[in-house]
mmCIF file of C-alpha atoms in Angstrom:
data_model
loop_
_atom_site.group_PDB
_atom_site.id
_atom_site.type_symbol
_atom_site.label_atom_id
_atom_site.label_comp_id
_atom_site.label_asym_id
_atom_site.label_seq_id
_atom_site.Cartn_x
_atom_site.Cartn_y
_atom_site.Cartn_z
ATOM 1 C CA UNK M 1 52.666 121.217 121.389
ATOM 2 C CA UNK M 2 54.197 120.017 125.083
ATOM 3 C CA UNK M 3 55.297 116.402 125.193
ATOM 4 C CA UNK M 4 53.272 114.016 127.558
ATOM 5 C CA UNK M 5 54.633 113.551 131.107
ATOM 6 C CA UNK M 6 53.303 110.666 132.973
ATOM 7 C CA UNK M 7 52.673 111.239 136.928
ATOM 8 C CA UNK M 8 51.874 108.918 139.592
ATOM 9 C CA UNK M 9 51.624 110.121 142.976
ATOM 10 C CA UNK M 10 53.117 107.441 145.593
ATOM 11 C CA UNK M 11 49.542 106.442 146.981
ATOM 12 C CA UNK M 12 48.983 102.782 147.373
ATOM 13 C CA UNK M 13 45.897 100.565 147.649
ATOM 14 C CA UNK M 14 45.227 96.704 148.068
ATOM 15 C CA UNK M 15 44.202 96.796 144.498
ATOM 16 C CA UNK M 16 47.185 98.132 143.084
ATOM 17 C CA UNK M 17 50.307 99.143 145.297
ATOM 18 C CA UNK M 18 53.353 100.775 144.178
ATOM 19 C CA UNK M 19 55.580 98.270 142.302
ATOM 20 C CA UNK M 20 52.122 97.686 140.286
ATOM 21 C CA UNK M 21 51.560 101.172 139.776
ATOM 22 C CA UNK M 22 54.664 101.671 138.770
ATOM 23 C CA UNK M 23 54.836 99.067 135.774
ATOM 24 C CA UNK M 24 51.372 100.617 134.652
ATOM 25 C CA UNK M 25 53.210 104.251 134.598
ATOM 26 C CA UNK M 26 56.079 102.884 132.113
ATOM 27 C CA UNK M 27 53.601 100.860 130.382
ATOM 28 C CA UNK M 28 50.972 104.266 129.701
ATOM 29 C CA UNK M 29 54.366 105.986 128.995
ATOM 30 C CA UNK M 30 54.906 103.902 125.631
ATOM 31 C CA UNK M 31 57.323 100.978 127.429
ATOM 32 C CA UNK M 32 55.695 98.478 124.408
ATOM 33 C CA UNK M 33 56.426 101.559 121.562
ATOM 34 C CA UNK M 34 59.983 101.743 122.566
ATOM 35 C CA UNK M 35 61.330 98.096 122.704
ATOM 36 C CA UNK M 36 61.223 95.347 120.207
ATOM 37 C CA UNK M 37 61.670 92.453 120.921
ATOM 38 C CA UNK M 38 65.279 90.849 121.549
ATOM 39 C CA UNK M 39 66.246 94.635 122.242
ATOM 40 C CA UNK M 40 69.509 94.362 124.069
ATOM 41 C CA UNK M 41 67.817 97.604 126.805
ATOM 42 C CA UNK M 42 70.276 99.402 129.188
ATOM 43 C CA UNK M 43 68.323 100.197 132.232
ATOM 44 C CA UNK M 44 70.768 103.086 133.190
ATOM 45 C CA UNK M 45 70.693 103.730 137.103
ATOM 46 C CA UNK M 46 72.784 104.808 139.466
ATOM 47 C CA UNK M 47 73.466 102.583 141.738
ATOM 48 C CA UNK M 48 74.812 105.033 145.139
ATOM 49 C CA UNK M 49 77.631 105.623 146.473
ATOM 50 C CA UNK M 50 78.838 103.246 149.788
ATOM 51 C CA UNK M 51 76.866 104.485 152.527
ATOM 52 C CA UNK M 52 74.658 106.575 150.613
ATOM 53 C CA UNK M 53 70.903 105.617 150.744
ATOM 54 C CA UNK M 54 68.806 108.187 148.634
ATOM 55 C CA UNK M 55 68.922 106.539 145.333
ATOM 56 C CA UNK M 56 65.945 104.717 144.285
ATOM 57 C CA UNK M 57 65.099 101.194 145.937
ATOM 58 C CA UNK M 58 66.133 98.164 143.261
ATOM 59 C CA UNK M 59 62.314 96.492 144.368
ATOM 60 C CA UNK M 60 61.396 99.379 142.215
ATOM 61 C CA UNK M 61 63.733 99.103 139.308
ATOM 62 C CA UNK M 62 63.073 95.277 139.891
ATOM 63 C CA UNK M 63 59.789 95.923 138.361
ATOM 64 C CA UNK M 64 60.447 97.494 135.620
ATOM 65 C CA UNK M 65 62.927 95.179 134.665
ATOM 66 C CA UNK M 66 60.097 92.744 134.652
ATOM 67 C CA UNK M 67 57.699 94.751 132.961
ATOM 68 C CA UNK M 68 60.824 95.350 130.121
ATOM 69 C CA UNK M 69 60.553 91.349 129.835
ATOM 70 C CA UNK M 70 57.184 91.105 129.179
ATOM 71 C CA UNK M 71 57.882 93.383 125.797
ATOM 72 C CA UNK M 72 60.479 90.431 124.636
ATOM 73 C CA UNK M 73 63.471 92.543 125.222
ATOM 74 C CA UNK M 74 66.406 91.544 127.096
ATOM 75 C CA UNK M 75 67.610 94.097 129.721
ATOM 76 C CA UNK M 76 70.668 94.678 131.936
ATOM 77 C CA UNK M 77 71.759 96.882 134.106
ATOM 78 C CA UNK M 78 74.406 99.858 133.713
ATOM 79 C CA UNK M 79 76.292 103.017 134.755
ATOM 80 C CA UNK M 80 79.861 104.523 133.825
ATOM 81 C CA UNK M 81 82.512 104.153 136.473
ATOM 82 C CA UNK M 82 83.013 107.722 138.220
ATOM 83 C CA UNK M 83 86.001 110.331 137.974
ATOM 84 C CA UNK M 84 86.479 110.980 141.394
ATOM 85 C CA UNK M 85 88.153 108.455 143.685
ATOM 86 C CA UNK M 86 85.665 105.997 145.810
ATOM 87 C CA UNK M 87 83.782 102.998 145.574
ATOM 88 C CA UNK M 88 82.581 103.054 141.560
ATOM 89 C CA UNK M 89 85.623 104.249 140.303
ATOM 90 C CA UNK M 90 86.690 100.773 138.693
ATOM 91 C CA UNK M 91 84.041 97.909 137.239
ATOM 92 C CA UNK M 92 84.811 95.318 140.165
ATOM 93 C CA UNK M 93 84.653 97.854 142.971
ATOM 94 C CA UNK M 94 81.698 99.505 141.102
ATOM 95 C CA UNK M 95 79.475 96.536 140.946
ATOM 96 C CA UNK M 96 80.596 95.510 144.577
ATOM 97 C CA UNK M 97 79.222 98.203 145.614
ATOM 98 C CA UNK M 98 76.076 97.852 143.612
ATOM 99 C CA UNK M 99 75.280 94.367 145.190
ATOM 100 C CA UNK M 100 75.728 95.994 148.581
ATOM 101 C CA UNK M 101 72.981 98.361 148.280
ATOM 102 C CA UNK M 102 70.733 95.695 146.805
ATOM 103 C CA UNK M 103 71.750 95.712 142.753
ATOM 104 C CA UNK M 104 72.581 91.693 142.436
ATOM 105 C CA UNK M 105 71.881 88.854 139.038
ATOM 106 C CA UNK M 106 69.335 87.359 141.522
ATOM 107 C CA UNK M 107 67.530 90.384 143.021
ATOM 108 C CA UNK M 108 67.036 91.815 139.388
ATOM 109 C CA UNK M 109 65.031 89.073 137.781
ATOM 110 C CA UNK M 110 68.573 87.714 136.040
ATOM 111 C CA UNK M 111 69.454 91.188 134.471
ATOM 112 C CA UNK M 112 73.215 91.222 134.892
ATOM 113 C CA UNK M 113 75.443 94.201 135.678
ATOM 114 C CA UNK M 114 77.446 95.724 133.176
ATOM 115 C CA UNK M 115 79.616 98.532 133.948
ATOM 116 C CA UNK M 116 79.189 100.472 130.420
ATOM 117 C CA UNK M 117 82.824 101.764 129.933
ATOM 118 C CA UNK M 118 84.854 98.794 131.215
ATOM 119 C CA UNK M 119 87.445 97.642 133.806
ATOM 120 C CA UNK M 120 88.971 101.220 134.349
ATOM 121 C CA UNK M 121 86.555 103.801 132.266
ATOM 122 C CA UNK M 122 89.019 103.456 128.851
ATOM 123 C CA UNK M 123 85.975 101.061 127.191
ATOM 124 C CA UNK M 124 84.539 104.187 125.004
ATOM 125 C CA UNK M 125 83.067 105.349 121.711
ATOM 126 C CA UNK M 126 83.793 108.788 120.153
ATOM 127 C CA UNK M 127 80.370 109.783 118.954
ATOM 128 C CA UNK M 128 80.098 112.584 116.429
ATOM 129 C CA UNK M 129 78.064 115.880 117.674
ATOM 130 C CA UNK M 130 79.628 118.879 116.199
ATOM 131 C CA UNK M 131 78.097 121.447 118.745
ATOM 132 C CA UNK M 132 78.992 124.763 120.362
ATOM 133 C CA UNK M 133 81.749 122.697 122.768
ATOM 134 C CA UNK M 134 82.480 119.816 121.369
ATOM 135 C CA UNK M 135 82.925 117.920 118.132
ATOM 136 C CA UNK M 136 82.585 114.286 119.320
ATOM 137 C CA UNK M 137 81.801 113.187 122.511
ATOM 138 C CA UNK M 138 82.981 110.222 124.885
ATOM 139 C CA UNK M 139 80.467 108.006 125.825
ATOM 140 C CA UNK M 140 80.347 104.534 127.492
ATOM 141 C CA UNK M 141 80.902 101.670 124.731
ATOM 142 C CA UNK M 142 78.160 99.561 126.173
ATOM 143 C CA UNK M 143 75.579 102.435 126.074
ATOM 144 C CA UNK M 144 76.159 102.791 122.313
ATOM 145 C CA UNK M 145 76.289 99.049 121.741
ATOM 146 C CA UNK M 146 72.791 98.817 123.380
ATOM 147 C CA UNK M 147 69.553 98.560 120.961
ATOM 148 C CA UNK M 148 67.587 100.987 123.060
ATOM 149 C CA UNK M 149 68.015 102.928 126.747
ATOM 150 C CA UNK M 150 65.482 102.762 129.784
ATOM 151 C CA UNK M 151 67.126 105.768 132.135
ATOM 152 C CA UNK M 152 65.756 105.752 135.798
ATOM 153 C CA UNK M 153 67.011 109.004 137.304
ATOM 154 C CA UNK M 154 66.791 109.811 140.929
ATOM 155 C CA UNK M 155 65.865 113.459 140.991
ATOM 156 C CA UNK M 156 67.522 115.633 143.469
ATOM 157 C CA UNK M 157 69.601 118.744 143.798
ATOM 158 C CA UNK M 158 73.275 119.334 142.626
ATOM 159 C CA UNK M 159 75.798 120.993 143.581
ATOM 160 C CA UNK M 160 76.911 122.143 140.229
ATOM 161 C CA UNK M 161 73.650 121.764 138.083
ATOM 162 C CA UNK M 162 71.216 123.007 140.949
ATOM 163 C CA UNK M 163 69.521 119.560 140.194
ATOM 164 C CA UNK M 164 70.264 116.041 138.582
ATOM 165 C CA UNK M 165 68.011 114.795 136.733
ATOM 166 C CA UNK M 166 67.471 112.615 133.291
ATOM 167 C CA UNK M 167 69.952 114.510 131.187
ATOM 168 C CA UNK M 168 72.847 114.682 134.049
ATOM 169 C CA UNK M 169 71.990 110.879 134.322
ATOM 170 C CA UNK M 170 72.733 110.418 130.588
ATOM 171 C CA UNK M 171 75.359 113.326 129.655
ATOM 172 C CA UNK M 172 77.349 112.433 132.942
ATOM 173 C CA UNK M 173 76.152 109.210 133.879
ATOM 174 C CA UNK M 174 76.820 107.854 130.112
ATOM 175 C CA UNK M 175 80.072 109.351 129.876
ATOM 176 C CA UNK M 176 83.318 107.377 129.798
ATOM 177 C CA UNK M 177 86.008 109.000 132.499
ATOM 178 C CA UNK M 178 88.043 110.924 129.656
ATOM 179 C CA UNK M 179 84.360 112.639 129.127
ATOM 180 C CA UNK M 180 83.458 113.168 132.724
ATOM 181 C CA UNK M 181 86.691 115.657 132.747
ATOM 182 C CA UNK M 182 86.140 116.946 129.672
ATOM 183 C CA UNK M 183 82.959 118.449 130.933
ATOM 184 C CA UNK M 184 84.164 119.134 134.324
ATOM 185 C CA UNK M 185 87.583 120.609 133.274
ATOM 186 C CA UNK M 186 89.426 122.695 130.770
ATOM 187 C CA UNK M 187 92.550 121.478 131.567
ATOM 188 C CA UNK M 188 94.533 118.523 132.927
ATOM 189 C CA UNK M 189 94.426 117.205 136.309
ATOM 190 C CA UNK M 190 96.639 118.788 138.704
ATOM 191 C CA UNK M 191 99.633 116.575 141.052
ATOM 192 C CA UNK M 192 99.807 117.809 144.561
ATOM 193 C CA UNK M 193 103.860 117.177 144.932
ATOM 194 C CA UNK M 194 103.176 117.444 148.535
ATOM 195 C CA UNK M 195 101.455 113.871 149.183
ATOM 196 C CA UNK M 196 103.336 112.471 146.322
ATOM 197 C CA UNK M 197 105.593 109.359 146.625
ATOM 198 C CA UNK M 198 106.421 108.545 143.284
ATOM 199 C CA UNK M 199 105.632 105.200 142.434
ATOM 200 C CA UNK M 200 104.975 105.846 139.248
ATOM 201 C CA UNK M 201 101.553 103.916 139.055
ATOM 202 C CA UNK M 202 100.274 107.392 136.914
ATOM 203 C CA UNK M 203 103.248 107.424 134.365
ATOM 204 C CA UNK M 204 103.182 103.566 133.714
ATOM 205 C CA UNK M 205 99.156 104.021 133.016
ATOM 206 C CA UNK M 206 99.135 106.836 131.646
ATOM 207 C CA UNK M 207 98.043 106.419 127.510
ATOM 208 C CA UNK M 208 99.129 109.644 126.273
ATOM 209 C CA UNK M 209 102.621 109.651 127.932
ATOM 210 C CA UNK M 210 102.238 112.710 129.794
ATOM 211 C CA UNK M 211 103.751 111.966 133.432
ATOM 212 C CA UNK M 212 107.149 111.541 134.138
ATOM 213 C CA UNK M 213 108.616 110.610 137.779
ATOM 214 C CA UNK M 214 111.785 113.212 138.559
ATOM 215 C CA UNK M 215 113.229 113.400 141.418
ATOM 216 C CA UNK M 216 110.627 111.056 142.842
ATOM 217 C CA UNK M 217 107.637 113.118 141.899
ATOM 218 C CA UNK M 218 105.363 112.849 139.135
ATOM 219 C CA UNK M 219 105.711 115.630 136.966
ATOM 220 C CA UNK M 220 102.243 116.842 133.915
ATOM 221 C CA UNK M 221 102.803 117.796 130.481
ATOM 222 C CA UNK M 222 99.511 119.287 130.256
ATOM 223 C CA UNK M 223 100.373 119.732 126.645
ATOM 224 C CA UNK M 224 100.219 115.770 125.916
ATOM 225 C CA UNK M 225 97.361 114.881 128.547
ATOM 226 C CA UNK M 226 94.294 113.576 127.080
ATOM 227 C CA UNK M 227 91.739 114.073 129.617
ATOM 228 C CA UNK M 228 91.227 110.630 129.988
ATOM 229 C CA UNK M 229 91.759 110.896 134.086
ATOM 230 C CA UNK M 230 93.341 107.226 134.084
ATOM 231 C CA UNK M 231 95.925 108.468 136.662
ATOM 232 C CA UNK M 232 93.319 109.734 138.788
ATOM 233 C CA UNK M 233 91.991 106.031 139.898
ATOM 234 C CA UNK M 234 95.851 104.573 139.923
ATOM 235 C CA UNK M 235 96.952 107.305 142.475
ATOM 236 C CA UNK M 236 97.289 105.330 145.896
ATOM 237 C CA UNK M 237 97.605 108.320 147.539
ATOM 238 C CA UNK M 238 95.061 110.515 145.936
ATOM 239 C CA UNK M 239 97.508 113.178 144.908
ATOM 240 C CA UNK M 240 96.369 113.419 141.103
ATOM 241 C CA UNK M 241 93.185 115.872 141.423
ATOM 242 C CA UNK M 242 90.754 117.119 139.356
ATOM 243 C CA UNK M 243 90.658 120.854 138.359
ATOM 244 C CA UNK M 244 86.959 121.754 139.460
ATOM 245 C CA UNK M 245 87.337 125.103 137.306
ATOM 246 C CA UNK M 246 84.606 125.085 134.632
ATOM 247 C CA UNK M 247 82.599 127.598 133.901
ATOM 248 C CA UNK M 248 78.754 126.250 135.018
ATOM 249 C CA UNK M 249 77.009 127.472 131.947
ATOM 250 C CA UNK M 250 79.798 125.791 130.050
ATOM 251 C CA UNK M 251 79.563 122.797 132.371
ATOM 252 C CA UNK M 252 75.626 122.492 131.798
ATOM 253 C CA UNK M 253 76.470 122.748 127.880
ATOM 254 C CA UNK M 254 78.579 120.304 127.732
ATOM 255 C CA UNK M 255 76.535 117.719 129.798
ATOM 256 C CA UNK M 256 73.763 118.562 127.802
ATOM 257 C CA UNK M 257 75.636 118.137 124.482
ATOM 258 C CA UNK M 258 77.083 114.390 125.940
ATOM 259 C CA UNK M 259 73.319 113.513 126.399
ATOM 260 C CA UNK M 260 72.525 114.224 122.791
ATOM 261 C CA UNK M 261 75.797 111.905 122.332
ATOM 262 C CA UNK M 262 74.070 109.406 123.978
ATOM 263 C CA UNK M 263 70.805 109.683 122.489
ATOM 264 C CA UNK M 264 72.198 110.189 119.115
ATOM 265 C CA UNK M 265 71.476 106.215 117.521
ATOM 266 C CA UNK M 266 68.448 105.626 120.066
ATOM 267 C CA UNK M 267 66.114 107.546 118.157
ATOM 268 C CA UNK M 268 62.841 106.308 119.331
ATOM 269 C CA UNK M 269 64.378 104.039 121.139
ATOM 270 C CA UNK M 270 64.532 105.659 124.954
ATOM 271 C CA UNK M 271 62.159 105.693 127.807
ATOM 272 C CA UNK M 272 62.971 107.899 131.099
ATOM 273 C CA UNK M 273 61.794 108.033 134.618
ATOM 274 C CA UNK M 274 62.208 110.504 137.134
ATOM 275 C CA UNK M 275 61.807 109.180 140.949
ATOM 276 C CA UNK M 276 60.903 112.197 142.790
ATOM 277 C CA UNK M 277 61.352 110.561 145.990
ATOM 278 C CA UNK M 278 64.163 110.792 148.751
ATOM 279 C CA UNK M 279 64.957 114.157 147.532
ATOM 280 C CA UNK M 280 68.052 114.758 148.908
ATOM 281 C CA UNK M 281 70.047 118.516 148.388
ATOM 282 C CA UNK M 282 73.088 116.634 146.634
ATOM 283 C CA UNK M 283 74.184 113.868 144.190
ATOM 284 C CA UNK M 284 74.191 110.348 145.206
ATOM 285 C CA UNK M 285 78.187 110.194 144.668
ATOM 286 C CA UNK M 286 78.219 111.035 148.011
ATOM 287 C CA UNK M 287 78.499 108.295 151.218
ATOM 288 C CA UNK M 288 75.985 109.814 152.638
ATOM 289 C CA UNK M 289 72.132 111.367 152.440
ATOM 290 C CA UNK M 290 70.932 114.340 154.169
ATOM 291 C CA UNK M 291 67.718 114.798 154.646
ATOM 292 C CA UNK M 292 65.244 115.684 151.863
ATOM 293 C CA UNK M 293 64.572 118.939 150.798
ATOM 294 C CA UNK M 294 60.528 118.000 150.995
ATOM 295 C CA UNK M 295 58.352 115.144 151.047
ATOM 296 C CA UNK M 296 58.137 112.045 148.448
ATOM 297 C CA UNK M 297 56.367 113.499 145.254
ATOM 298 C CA UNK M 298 55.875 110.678 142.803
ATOM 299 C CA UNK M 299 57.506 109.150 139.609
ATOM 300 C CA UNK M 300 57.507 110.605 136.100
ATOM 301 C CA UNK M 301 57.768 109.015 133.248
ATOM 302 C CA UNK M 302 58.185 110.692 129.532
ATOM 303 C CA UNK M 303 59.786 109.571 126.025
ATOM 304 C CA UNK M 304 61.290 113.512 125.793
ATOM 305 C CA UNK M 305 63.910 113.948 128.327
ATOM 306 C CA UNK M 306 63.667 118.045 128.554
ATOM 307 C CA UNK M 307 60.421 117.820 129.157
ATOM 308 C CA UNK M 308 60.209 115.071 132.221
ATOM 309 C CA UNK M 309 63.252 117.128 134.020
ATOM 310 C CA UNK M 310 61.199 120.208 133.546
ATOM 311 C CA UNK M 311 58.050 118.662 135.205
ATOM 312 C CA UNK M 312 60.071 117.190 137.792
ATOM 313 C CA UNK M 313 61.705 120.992 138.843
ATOM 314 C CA UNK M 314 58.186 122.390 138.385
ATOM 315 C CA UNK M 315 56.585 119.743 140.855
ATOM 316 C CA UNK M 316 59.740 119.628 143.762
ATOM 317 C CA UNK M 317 59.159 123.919 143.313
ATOM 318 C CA UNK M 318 55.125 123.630 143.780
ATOM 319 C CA UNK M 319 55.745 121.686 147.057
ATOM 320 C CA UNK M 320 56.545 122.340 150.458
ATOM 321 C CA UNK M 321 59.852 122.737 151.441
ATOM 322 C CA UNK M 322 61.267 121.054 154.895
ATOM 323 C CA UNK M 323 62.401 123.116 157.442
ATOM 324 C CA UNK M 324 64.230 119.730 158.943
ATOM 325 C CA UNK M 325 66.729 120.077 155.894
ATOM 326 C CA UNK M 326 69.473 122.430 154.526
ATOM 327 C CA UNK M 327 67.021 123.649 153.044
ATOM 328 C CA UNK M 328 66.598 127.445 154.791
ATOM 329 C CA UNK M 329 64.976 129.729 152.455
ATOM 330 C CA UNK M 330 62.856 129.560 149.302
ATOM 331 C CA UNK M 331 60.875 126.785 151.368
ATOM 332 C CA UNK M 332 57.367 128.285 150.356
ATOM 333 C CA UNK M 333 55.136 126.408 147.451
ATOM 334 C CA UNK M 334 56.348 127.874 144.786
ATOM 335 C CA UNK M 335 59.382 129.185 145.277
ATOM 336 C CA UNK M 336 62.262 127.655 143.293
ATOM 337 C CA UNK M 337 64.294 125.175 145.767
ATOM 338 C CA UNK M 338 66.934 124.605 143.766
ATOM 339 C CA UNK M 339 68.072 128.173 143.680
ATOM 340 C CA UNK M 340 67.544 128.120 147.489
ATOM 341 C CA UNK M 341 69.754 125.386 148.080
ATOM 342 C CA UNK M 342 72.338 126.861 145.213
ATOM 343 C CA UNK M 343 72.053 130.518 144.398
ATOM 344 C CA UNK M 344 74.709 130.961 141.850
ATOM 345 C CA UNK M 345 73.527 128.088 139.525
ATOM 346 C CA UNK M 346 71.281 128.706 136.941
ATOM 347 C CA UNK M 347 69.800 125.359 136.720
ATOM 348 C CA UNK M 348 66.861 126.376 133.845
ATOM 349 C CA UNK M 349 70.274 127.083 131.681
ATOM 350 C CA UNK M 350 70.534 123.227 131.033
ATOM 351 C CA UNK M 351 66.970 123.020 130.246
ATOM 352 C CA UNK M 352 67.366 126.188 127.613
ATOM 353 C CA UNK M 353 70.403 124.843 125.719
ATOM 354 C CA UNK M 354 69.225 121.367 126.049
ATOM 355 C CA UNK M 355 66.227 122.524 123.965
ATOM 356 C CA UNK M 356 68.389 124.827 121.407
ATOM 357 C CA UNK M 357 70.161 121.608 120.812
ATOM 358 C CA UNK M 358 67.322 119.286 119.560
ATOM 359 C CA UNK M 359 66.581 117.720 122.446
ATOM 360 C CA UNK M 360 63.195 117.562 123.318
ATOM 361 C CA UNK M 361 60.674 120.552 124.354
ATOM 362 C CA UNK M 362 60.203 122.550 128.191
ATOM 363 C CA UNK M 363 56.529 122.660 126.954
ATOM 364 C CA UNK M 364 54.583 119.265 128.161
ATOM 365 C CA UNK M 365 51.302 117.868 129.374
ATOM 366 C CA UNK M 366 51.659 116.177 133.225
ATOM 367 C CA UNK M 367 48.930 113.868 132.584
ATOM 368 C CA UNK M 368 48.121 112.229 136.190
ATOM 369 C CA UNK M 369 48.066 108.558 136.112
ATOM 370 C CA UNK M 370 45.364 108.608 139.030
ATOM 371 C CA UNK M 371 42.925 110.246 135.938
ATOM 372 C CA UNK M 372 43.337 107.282 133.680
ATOM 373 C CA UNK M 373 41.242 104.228 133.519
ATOM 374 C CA UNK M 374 42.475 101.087 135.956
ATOM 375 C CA UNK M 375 42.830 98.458 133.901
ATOM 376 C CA UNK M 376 43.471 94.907 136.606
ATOM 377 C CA UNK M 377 46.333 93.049 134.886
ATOM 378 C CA UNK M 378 44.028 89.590 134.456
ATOM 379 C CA UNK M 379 41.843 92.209 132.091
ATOM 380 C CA UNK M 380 41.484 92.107 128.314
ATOM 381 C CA UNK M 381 40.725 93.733 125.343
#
């Protein structure tokens, strides 16, 4: 048996445009089922990167934070600070940057923003997993603490999972910093001695005591690092680095085993949605969008999240690709996009684990929210 995947196209009418549409797609998708009232709900987004402008437009998520209130819950709005250096790297520069691109108390309906793993990414919870990579997993405190999770994912491609998706926007997105490197990296972060200056910023900060300053360079004991990438942020001049050395199908393994992290005490108690729009070739960390890789699909919403990232790669494949983008082969209906944008990735790999692992099911039913009977909100009965 597939699991149901909800689909609305992103056609509009005077009867019911697309903010309306949209509430009726989470509502169909069992919104009411999920939430009880008083449910404190983490609406996990992403809220882009300075200068980036492909992640999904907050009049959207606006409405679904309304529709959220009509079930009696009480949402707010979240995402884990990043690993890399830029504008979401800390809490107060992270939700600066979410008011600039339109992610504010007022233009939310009063849902405030709560950066999930704190001030500097140390606010986390160790959540038991015992899988193939890992035998707990770091997660955000404030996603844990939360009674139930509403994840709106911007789907597009990746540069190291071919595509992002519902589960890179809980296994990553969830994650506090120490997890983000422990999926991207075996090993510590590396010092480039070269742009050093030794001010000691990393060795004061750093919990597990493994920087020294000599000779007025900072100096690893990989042995006694953590992973918890504190010293990347405190570098002022961006000479602590991240070892980009992981394995992919490791890296998709372990992203996949921080989603079932997340989703571990939310049994039941989760709602995703896929906006298949603005689908740009690479994550939204980025300050900048290129252009799609093909037209606005729709939206997706499903209660299994293998199943809705599935239907979303199966519906950006079936389309036409855009000659206008970096897109310059595989552009054919049909032909998988992702592996044209990123031949060495085996994006399905995610998918395949992510199902071994209890996750959800690849099998589902797109049911096409166009088929179902209109109901007009002043209806009853």
């Amino acid at each position: 048996m597939g699991a149901d995947v909800f689909f609305m196209d992103m056609t509009a009418t005077s009867r019911e445009n697309l903010p309306a549409k949209l509430e009726r797609l989470v509502t169909t998708a069992g919104l009411d089922a999920v939430l009880d009232k008083n449910d404190l709900t983490a609406v996990k987004v992403h809220f882009g990167e300075q200068g980036n402008t492909a992640y999904i437009r907050p009049v959207l998520i606006r409405k679904i934070i309304r529709a959220i209130r009509k079930t009696k819950a009480t949402p707010f709005l979240t995402d884990a600070n990043t690993l890399y250096v830029g504008t979401r790297s800390d809490a107060v520069s992270h939700i600066k940057t979410a008011v600039e691109n339109g992610f504010s108390y007022s233009s939310m309906d009063a849902a405030p923003l709560i950066i999930a793993d704190g001030l500097f990414g140390k606010s986390e919870t160790a959540v038991q997993v015992d899988l193939k990579h890992n035998r707990e997993v770091f997660i955000g405190s404030e996603i844990i603490n939360a009674n139930a999770i509403v994840a709106l994912a911007h789907f597009k491609g990746h540069e190291l999972s071919g595509f992002g998706g519902t589960l890179k926007n809980l296994g990553m997105g969830c994650a506090s910093r120490r997890g983000k490197l422990d999926q991207h990296s075996n090993v510590s972060p590396k010092i480039k001695r070269k742009t050093c200056i030794g001010c000691g910023l990393c060795a004061r900060h750093c919990p597990g005591l493994a920087i020294t300053i000599e000779n007025k360079k900072a100096y690893m004991n990989k042995a006694a690092c953590i992973g918890c990438a504190e010293c990347i942020v405190r570098c002022p001049t961006q000479s602590i680095k991240i070892n980009w050395n992981q394995d992919i199908p490791v890296f998709l393994e372990k992203m996949m085993e921080y989603t079932a992290g997340v989703l571990k005490n939310k049994a039941d108690k989760c709602l995703f949605v896929n906006f298949i729009t603005n689908i740009s070739p690479k994550c939204d960390c980025l300050s900048y969008a290129e252009s799609p890789i093909c037209n606005d699909i729709g939206v997706v919403a499903s209660r299994d999240p293998v199943a809705i990232d599935q239907a979303s790669a199966d519906l950006v494949n079936q389309a036409q690709g855009l000659a206008s983008s970096v897109l310059t082969t595989h552009l054919a209906p049909g032909e998988d996009k992702f592996k044209g944008l990123y031949p060495h990735v085996d994006w399905e790999h995610q998918l395949a684990y992510a199902q071994e692992i209890g996750l959800g099911t690849r099998l589902y039913n797109l049911i096409k929210l166009e088929t179902l009977a209109y109901k007009n909100p002043g209806e009853h009965g």
